[in-house]
């Protein structure tokens, strides 16, 4: 049985911090599963990180389904959270349920959507259909055009609005809420006010869990990266150096060697 919503509730009750990472492919999902990562988010950040879009906005349901299915094939123990892309849940609650069900059918254990009170109807209908929903507040990238860029959210009076949104999402049935790029003090306030766990990304150290984008964690994303990113590896250099060493070996006749030949 993969990690469930009950596990998250228990971790919050015990004050146990946890992590979530994004994953987009089966191989990485398997590595993260073996490393004990409890939650894998097939984020719509796949748009920037895999498909080369300059935002998450172009990501389609069909694309989300392909990558969610791949991650589900690669990982068995983590909870797999499928991200509902822009346009998949805003038009009507009925469409939101249909698209959430499509993600579950290919292997998601839960879905994530962005927005506070404006998304409450969709949250209610999806949870009523038996699909756990993760909320997402703060710098919600699908609203980048409305925000006028990638800016910290929730400063000043906006903080009270965000807290009200978080309470509304909890009341509607969200089992956890991602808080992105908000002041650390607001992250602390929201986390203390909610019964369900918060998962922070640029929301300070007081959230119940933390999430990072896998390409940021591994140091694959080129500069500039947001202030909240901590790189735990430098795969950008590792990959470039491996490719250069391979080219050199081939040019100098060192590869392939006798041990790589078929007879
Ligand atoms: O799509 C994504 O990667 C996300 C995380 C930043 C939480 O939504």
PDB file of N, CA, C and O in Angstrom, residues 8 11-20 137-138 162 166 176-194 196-211 228:
ATOM      1  N   UNK A   8      -0.071  11.170   6.171  1.00  0.00           N
ATOM      2  CA  UNK A   8       0.236  12.605   6.257  1.00  0.00           C
ATOM      3  C   UNK A   8      -0.388  13.220   7.507  1.00  0.00           C
ATOM      4  O   UNK A   8       0.239  14.027   8.195  1.00  0.00           O
ATOM      5  N   UNK A  11       1.676  12.214  10.439  1.00  0.00           N
ATOM      6  CA  UNK A  11       2.956  12.944  10.529  1.00  0.00           C
ATOM      7  C   UNK A  11       2.715  14.333  11.104  1.00  0.00           C
ATOM      8  O   UNK A  11       3.493  14.811  11.924  1.00  0.00           O
ATOM      9  N   UNK A  12       1.636  14.979  10.656  1.00  0.00           N
ATOM     10  CA  UNK A  12       1.347  16.324  11.196  1.00  0.00           C
ATOM     11  C   UNK A  12       1.079  16.225  12.706  1.00  0.00           C
ATOM     12  O   UNK A  12       1.591  17.026  13.493  1.00  0.00           O
ATOM     13  N   UNK A  13       0.276  15.241  13.094  1.00  0.00           N
ATOM     14  CA  UNK A  13      -0.080  15.099  14.511  1.00  0.00           C
ATOM     15  C   UNK A  13       1.168  14.874  15.366  1.00  0.00           C
ATOM     16  O   UNK A  13       1.259  15.352  16.494  1.00  0.00           O
ATOM     17  N   UNK A  14       2.140  14.130  14.807  1.00  0.00           N
ATOM     18  CA  UNK A  14       3.363  13.817  15.575  1.00  0.00           C
ATOM     19  C   UNK A  14       4.455  14.867  15.391  1.00  0.00           C
ATOM     20  O   UNK A  14       5.541  14.731  15.948  1.00  0.00           O
ATOM     21  N   UNK A  15       4.186  15.861  14.535  1.00  0.00           N
ATOM     22  CA  UNK A  15       5.206  16.890  14.278  1.00  0.00           C
ATOM     23  C   UNK A  15       6.388  16.357  13.490  1.00  0.00           C
ATOM     24  O   UNK A  15       7.496  16.870  13.591  1.00  0.00           O
ATOM     25  N   UNK A  16       6.127  15.296  12.674  1.00  0.00           N
ATOM     26  CA  UNK A  16       7.205  14.689  11.872  1.00  0.00           C
ATOM     27  C   UNK A  16       7.291  15.390  10.533  1.00  0.00           C
ATOM     28  O   UNK A  16       6.332  15.354   9.759  1.00  0.00           O
ATOM     29  N   UNK A  17       8.430  15.990  10.242  1.00  0.00           N
ATOM     30  CA  UNK A  17       8.592  16.683   8.954  1.00  0.00           C
ATOM     31  C   UNK A  17       8.798  15.677   7.827  1.00  0.00           C
ATOM     32  O   UNK A  17       9.416  14.637   8.038  1.00  0.00           O
ATOM     33  N   UNK A  18       8.311  15.988   6.656  1.00  0.00           N
ATOM     34  CA  UNK A  18       8.444  15.070   5.524  1.00  0.00           C
ATOM     35  C   UNK A  18       8.746  15.852   4.248  1.00  0.00           C
ATOM     36  O   UNK A  18       8.626  17.075   4.225  1.00  0.00           O
ATOM     37  N   UNK A  19       9.126  15.101   3.203  1.00  0.00           N
ATOM     38  CA  UNK A  19       9.414  15.771   1.927  1.00  0.00           C
ATOM     39  C   UNK A  19       8.540  15.229   0.813  1.00  0.00           C
ATOM     40  O   UNK A  19       8.009  14.114   0.876  1.00  0.00           O
ATOM     41  N   UNK A  20       8.432  16.062  -0.213  1.00  0.00           N
ATOM     42  CA  UNK A  20       7.841  15.645  -1.497  1.00  0.00           C
ATOM     43  C   UNK A  20       8.831  16.119  -2.556  1.00  0.00           C
ATOM     44  O   UNK A  20       9.499  17.138  -2.385  1.00  0.00           O
ATOM     45  N   UNK A 137      -1.364  27.225  -2.804  1.00  0.00           N
ATOM     46  CA  UNK A 137      -1.586  28.670  -2.611  1.00  0.00           C
ATOM     47  C   UNK A 137      -0.260  29.423  -2.653  1.00  0.00           C
ATOM     48  O   UNK A 137       0.807  28.832  -2.515  1.00  0.00           O
ATOM     49  N   UNK A 138      -0.367  30.746  -2.771  1.00  0.00           N
ATOM     50  CA  UNK A 138       0.825  31.583  -2.815  1.00  0.00           C
ATOM     51  C   UNK A 138       1.173  31.891  -4.259  1.00  0.00           C
ATOM     52  O   UNK A 138       0.300  32.284  -5.042  1.00  0.00           O
ATOM     53  N   UNK A 162      -4.722  34.959   2.132  1.00  0.00           N
ATOM     54  CA  UNK A 162      -4.191  33.618   1.895  1.00  0.00           C
ATOM     55  C   UNK A 162      -4.604  32.659   3.012  1.00  0.00           C
ATOM     56  O   UNK A 162      -4.980  31.511   2.756  1.00  0.00           O
ATOM     57  N   UNK A 166      -6.675  29.225   2.658  1.00  0.00           N
ATOM     58  CA  UNK A 166      -6.198  27.940   3.171  1.00  0.00           C
ATOM     59  C   UNK A 166      -7.284  27.264   4.022  1.00  0.00           C
ATOM     60  O   UNK A 166      -7.540  26.060   3.900  1.00  0.00           O
ATOM     61  N   UNK A 176      -4.011  18.287   2.176  1.00  0.00           N
ATOM     62  CA  UNK A 176      -2.771  19.020   2.429  1.00  0.00           C
ATOM     63  C   UNK A 176      -2.739  20.203   1.473  1.00  0.00           C
ATOM     64  O   UNK A 176      -3.478  20.221   0.479  1.00  0.00           O
ATOM     65  N   UNK A 177      -1.873  21.158   1.785  1.00  0.00           N
ATOM     66  CA  UNK A 177      -1.830  22.370   0.956  1.00  0.00           C
ATOM     67  C   UNK A 177      -0.376  22.779   0.737  1.00  0.00           C
ATOM     68  O   UNK A 177       0.390  22.932   1.693  1.00  0.00           O
ATOM     69  N   UNK A 178       0.005  22.928  -0.541  1.00  0.00           N
ATOM     70  CA  UNK A 178       1.319  23.468  -0.885  1.00  0.00           C
ATOM     71  C   UNK A 178       1.275  24.983  -0.732  1.00  0.00           C
ATOM     72  O   UNK A 178       0.326  25.634  -1.172  1.00  0.00           O
ATOM     73  N   UNK A 179       2.310  25.529  -0.091  1.00  0.00           N
ATOM     74  CA  UNK A 179       2.457  26.989   0.051  1.00  0.00           C
ATOM     75  C   UNK A 179       3.722  27.388  -0.679  1.00  0.00           C
ATOM     76  O   UNK A 179       4.817  26.930  -0.319  1.00  0.00           O
ATOM     77  N   UNK A 180       3.583  28.212  -1.707  1.00  0.00           N
ATOM     78  CA  UNK A 180       4.748  28.530  -2.543  1.00  0.00           C
ATOM     79  C   UNK A 180       5.089  30.028  -2.471  1.00  0.00           C
ATOM     80  O   UNK A 180       4.215  30.889  -2.688  1.00  0.00           O
ATOM     81  N   UNK A 181       6.364  30.311  -2.211  1.00  0.00           N
ATOM     82  CA  UNK A 181       6.923  31.678  -2.264  1.00  0.00           C
ATOM     83  C   UNK A 181       6.078  32.682  -1.492  1.00  0.00           C
ATOM     84  O   UNK A 181       5.517  33.619  -2.051  1.00  0.00           O
ATOM     85  N   UNK A 182       6.011  32.461  -0.205  1.00  0.00           N
ATOM     86  CA  UNK A 182       5.334  33.398   0.706  1.00  0.00           C
ATOM     87  C   UNK A 182       6.289  33.681   1.873  1.00  0.00           C
ATOM     88  O   UNK A 182       7.221  32.903   2.121  1.00  0.00           O
ATOM     89  N   UNK A 183       6.068  34.772   2.601  1.00  0.00           N
ATOM     90  CA  UNK A 183       6.943  35.042   3.744  1.00  0.00           C
ATOM     91  C   UNK A 183       6.926  33.886   4.760  1.00  0.00           C
ATOM     92  O   UNK A 183       5.873  33.280   4.987  1.00  0.00           O
ATOM     93  N   UNK A 184       8.096  33.638   5.350  1.00  0.00           N
ATOM     94  CA  UNK A 184       8.219  32.520   6.298  1.00  0.00           C
ATOM     95  C   UNK A 184       7.232  32.670   7.460  1.00  0.00           C
ATOM     96  O   UNK A 184       6.664  31.677   7.944  1.00  0.00           O
ATOM     97  N   UNK A 185       7.002  33.900   7.877  1.00  0.00           N
ATOM     98  CA  UNK A 185       6.101  34.127   9.004  1.00  0.00           C
ATOM     99  C   UNK A 185       4.666  33.728   8.641  1.00  0.00           C
ATOM    100  O   UNK A 185       3.931  33.171   9.468  1.00  0.00           O
ATOM    101  N   UNK A 186       4.287  33.976   7.391  1.00  0.00           N
ATOM    102  CA  UNK A 186       2.943  33.561   6.949  1.00  0.00           C
ATOM    103  C   UNK A 186       2.866  32.028   6.857  1.00  0.00           C
ATOM    104  O   UNK A 186       1.847  31.426   7.207  1.00  0.00           O
ATOM    105  N   UNK A 187       3.963  31.408   6.421  1.00  0.00           N
ATOM    106  CA  UNK A 187       4.011  29.943   6.390  1.00  0.00           C
ATOM    107  C   UNK A 187       3.777  29.372   7.783  1.00  0.00           C
ATOM    108  O   UNK A 187       3.053  28.394   7.974  1.00  0.00           O
ATOM    109  N   UNK A 188       4.375  30.025   8.783  1.00  0.00           N
ATOM    110  CA  UNK A 188       4.203  29.587  10.172  1.00  0.00           C
ATOM    111  C   UNK A 188       2.749  29.772  10.621  1.00  0.00           C
ATOM    112  O   UNK A 188       2.145  28.868  11.201  1.00  0.00           O
ATOM    113  N   UNK A 189       2.175  30.935  10.274  1.00  0.00           N
ATOM    114  CA  UNK A 189       0.785  31.231  10.685  1.00  0.00           C
ATOM    115  C   UNK A 189      -0.197  30.227  10.083  1.00  0.00           C
ATOM    116  O   UNK A 189      -1.069  29.688  10.771  1.00  0.00           O
ATOM    117  N   UNK A 190      -0.050  29.990   8.788  1.00  0.00           N
ATOM    118  CA  UNK A 190      -0.990  29.093   8.092  1.00  0.00           C
ATOM    119  C   UNK A 190      -0.823  27.669   8.622  1.00  0.00           C
ATOM    120  O   UNK A 190      -1.816  26.975   8.899  1.00  0.00           O
ATOM    121  N   UNK A 191       0.419  27.246   8.799  1.00  0.00           N
ATOM    122  CA  UNK A 191       0.674  25.882   9.289  1.00  0.00           C
ATOM    123  C   UNK A 191       0.064  25.687  10.681  1.00  0.00           C
ATOM    124  O   UNK A 191      -0.539  24.647  10.964  1.00  0.00           O
ATOM    125  N   UNK A 192       0.177  26.716  11.513  1.00  0.00           N
ATOM    126  CA  UNK A 192      -0.380  26.620  12.870  1.00  0.00           C
ATOM    127  C   UNK A 192      -1.899  26.640  12.876  1.00  0.00           C
ATOM    128  O   UNK A 192      -2.526  26.052  13.766  1.00  0.00           O
ATOM    129  N   UNK A 193      -2.493  27.288  11.874  1.00  0.00           N
ATOM    130  CA  UNK A 193      -3.962  27.434  11.853  1.00  0.00           C
ATOM    131  C   UNK A 193      -4.670  26.215  11.255  1.00  0.00           C
ATOM    132  O   UNK A 193      -5.874  26.039  11.450  1.00  0.00           O
ATOM    133  N   UNK A 194      -3.924  25.398  10.501  1.00  0.00           N
ATOM    134  CA  UNK A 194      -4.569  24.285   9.785  1.00  0.00           C
ATOM    135  C   UNK A 194      -4.408  22.955  10.525  1.00  0.00           C
ATOM    136  O   UNK A 194      -3.392  22.718  11.177  1.00  0.00           O
ATOM    137  N   UNK A 196      -4.691  20.213   8.560  1.00  0.00           N
ATOM    138  CA  UNK A 196      -4.033  19.405   7.518  1.00  0.00           C
ATOM    139  C   UNK A 196      -2.612  19.924   7.305  1.00  0.00           C
ATOM    140  O   UNK A 196      -2.330  21.094   7.557  1.00  0.00           O
ATOM    141  N   UNK A 197      -1.707  19.044   6.839  1.00  0.00           N
ATOM    142  CA  UNK A 197      -0.320  19.476   6.674  1.00  0.00           C
ATOM    143  C   UNK A 197      -0.118  20.482   5.542  1.00  0.00           C
ATOM    144  O   UNK A 197      -0.767  20.384   4.495  1.00  0.00           O
ATOM    145  N   UNK A 198       0.795  21.424   5.787  1.00  0.00           N
ATOM    146  CA  UNK A 198       1.247  22.318   4.726  1.00  0.00           C
ATOM    147  C   UNK A 198       2.563  21.760   4.180  1.00  0.00           C
ATOM    148  O   UNK A 198       3.324  21.119   4.906  1.00  0.00           O
ATOM    149  N   UNK A 199       2.788  22.005   2.897  1.00  0.00           N
ATOM    150  CA  UNK A 199       4.031  21.568   2.258  1.00  0.00           C
ATOM    151  C   UNK A 199       4.623  22.807   1.597  1.00  0.00           C
ATOM    152  O   UNK A 199       4.030  23.369   0.674  1.00  0.00           O
ATOM    153  N   UNK A 200       5.765  23.244   2.100  1.00  0.00           N
ATOM    154  CA  UNK A 200       6.305  24.531   1.665  1.00  0.00           C
ATOM    155  C   UNK A 200       7.333  24.417   0.560  1.00  0.00           C
ATOM    156  O   UNK A 200       8.094  23.451   0.477  1.00  0.00           O
ATOM    157  N   UNK A 201       7.332  25.440  -0.282  1.00  0.00           N
ATOM    158  CA  UNK A 201       8.401  25.625  -1.266  1.00  0.00           C
ATOM    159  C   UNK A 201       8.629  27.136  -1.293  1.00  0.00           C
ATOM    160  O   UNK A 201       7.807  27.888  -1.806  1.00  0.00           O
ATOM    161  N   UNK A 202       9.676  27.577  -0.623  1.00  0.00           N
ATOM    162  CA  UNK A 202       9.864  29.008  -0.446  1.00  0.00           C
ATOM    163  C   UNK A 202       8.847  29.577   0.526  1.00  0.00           C
ATOM    164  O   UNK A 202       8.429  30.726   0.393  1.00  0.00           O
ATOM    165  N   UNK A 203       8.475  28.795   1.532  1.00  0.00           N
ATOM    166  CA  UNK A 203       7.492  29.252   2.524  1.00  0.00           C
ATOM    167  C   UNK A 203       8.043  29.119   3.944  1.00  0.00           C
ATOM    168  O   UNK A 203       7.288  29.106   4.906  1.00  0.00           O
ATOM    169  N   UNK A 204       9.367  29.022   4.050  1.00  0.00           N
ATOM    170  CA  UNK A 204      10.006  29.008   5.362  1.00  0.00           C
ATOM    171  C   UNK A 204      10.045  27.637   6.015  1.00  0.00           C
ATOM    172  O   UNK A 204       9.529  26.653   5.473  1.00  0.00           O
ATOM    173  N   UNK A 205      10.662  27.585   7.209  1.00  0.00           N
ATOM    174  CA  UNK A 205      10.949  26.305   7.854  1.00  0.00           C
ATOM    175  C   UNK A 205       9.814  25.736   8.707  1.00  0.00           C
ATOM    176  O   UNK A 205       9.948  24.659   9.264  1.00  0.00           O
ATOM    177  N   UNK A 206       8.708  26.479   8.840  1.00  0.00           N
ATOM    178  CA  UNK A 206       7.672  26.050   9.790  1.00  0.00           C
ATOM    179  C   UNK A 206       6.613  25.152   9.162  1.00  0.00           C
ATOM    180  O   UNK A 206       5.725  24.664   9.860  1.00  0.00           O
ATOM    181  N   UNK A 207       6.664  24.961   7.842  1.00  0.00           N
ATOM    182  CA  UNK A 207       5.661  24.107   7.181  1.00  0.00           C
ATOM    183  C   UNK A 207       5.870  22.662   7.647  1.00  0.00           C
ATOM    184  O   UNK A 207       6.960  22.285   8.075  1.00  0.00           O
ATOM    185  N   UNK A 208       4.806  21.860   7.535  1.00  0.00           N
ATOM    186  CA  UNK A 208       4.892  20.466   7.986  1.00  0.00           C
ATOM    187  C   UNK A 208       5.800  19.643   7.083  1.00  0.00           C
ATOM    188  O   UNK A 208       6.467  18.711   7.526  1.00  0.00           O
ATOM    189  N   UNK A 209       5.784  19.953   5.798  1.00  0.00           N
ATOM    190  CA  UNK A 209       6.641  19.264   4.841  1.00  0.00           C
ATOM    191  C   UNK A 209       7.283  20.280   3.916  1.00  0.00           C
ATOM    192  O   UNK A 209       6.960  21.467   3.966  1.00  0.00           O
ATOM    193  N   UNK A 210       8.223  19.809   3.113  1.00  0.00           N
ATOM    194  CA  UNK A 210       8.878  20.670   2.118  1.00  0.00           C
ATOM    195  C   UNK A 210       8.837  19.955   0.776  1.00  0.00           C
ATOM    196  O   UNK A 210       8.907  18.726   0.719  1.00  0.00           O
ATOM    197  N   UNK A 211       8.744  20.737  -0.296  1.00  0.00           N
ATOM    198  CA  UNK A 211       8.789  20.159  -1.640  1.00  0.00           C
ATOM    199  C   UNK A 211       9.810  20.916  -2.470  1.00  0.00           C
ATOM    200  O   UNK A 211       9.941  22.131  -2.338  1.00  0.00           O
ATOM    201  N   UNK A 228      14.674  30.165  -2.974  1.00  0.00           N
ATOM    202  CA  UNK A 228      14.393  29.047  -2.062  1.00  0.00           C
ATOM    203  C   UNK A 228      15.076  27.743  -2.463  1.00  0.00           C
ATOM    204  O   UNK A 228      15.061  26.776  -1.709  1.00  0.00           O
TER     205      UNK A 228
END
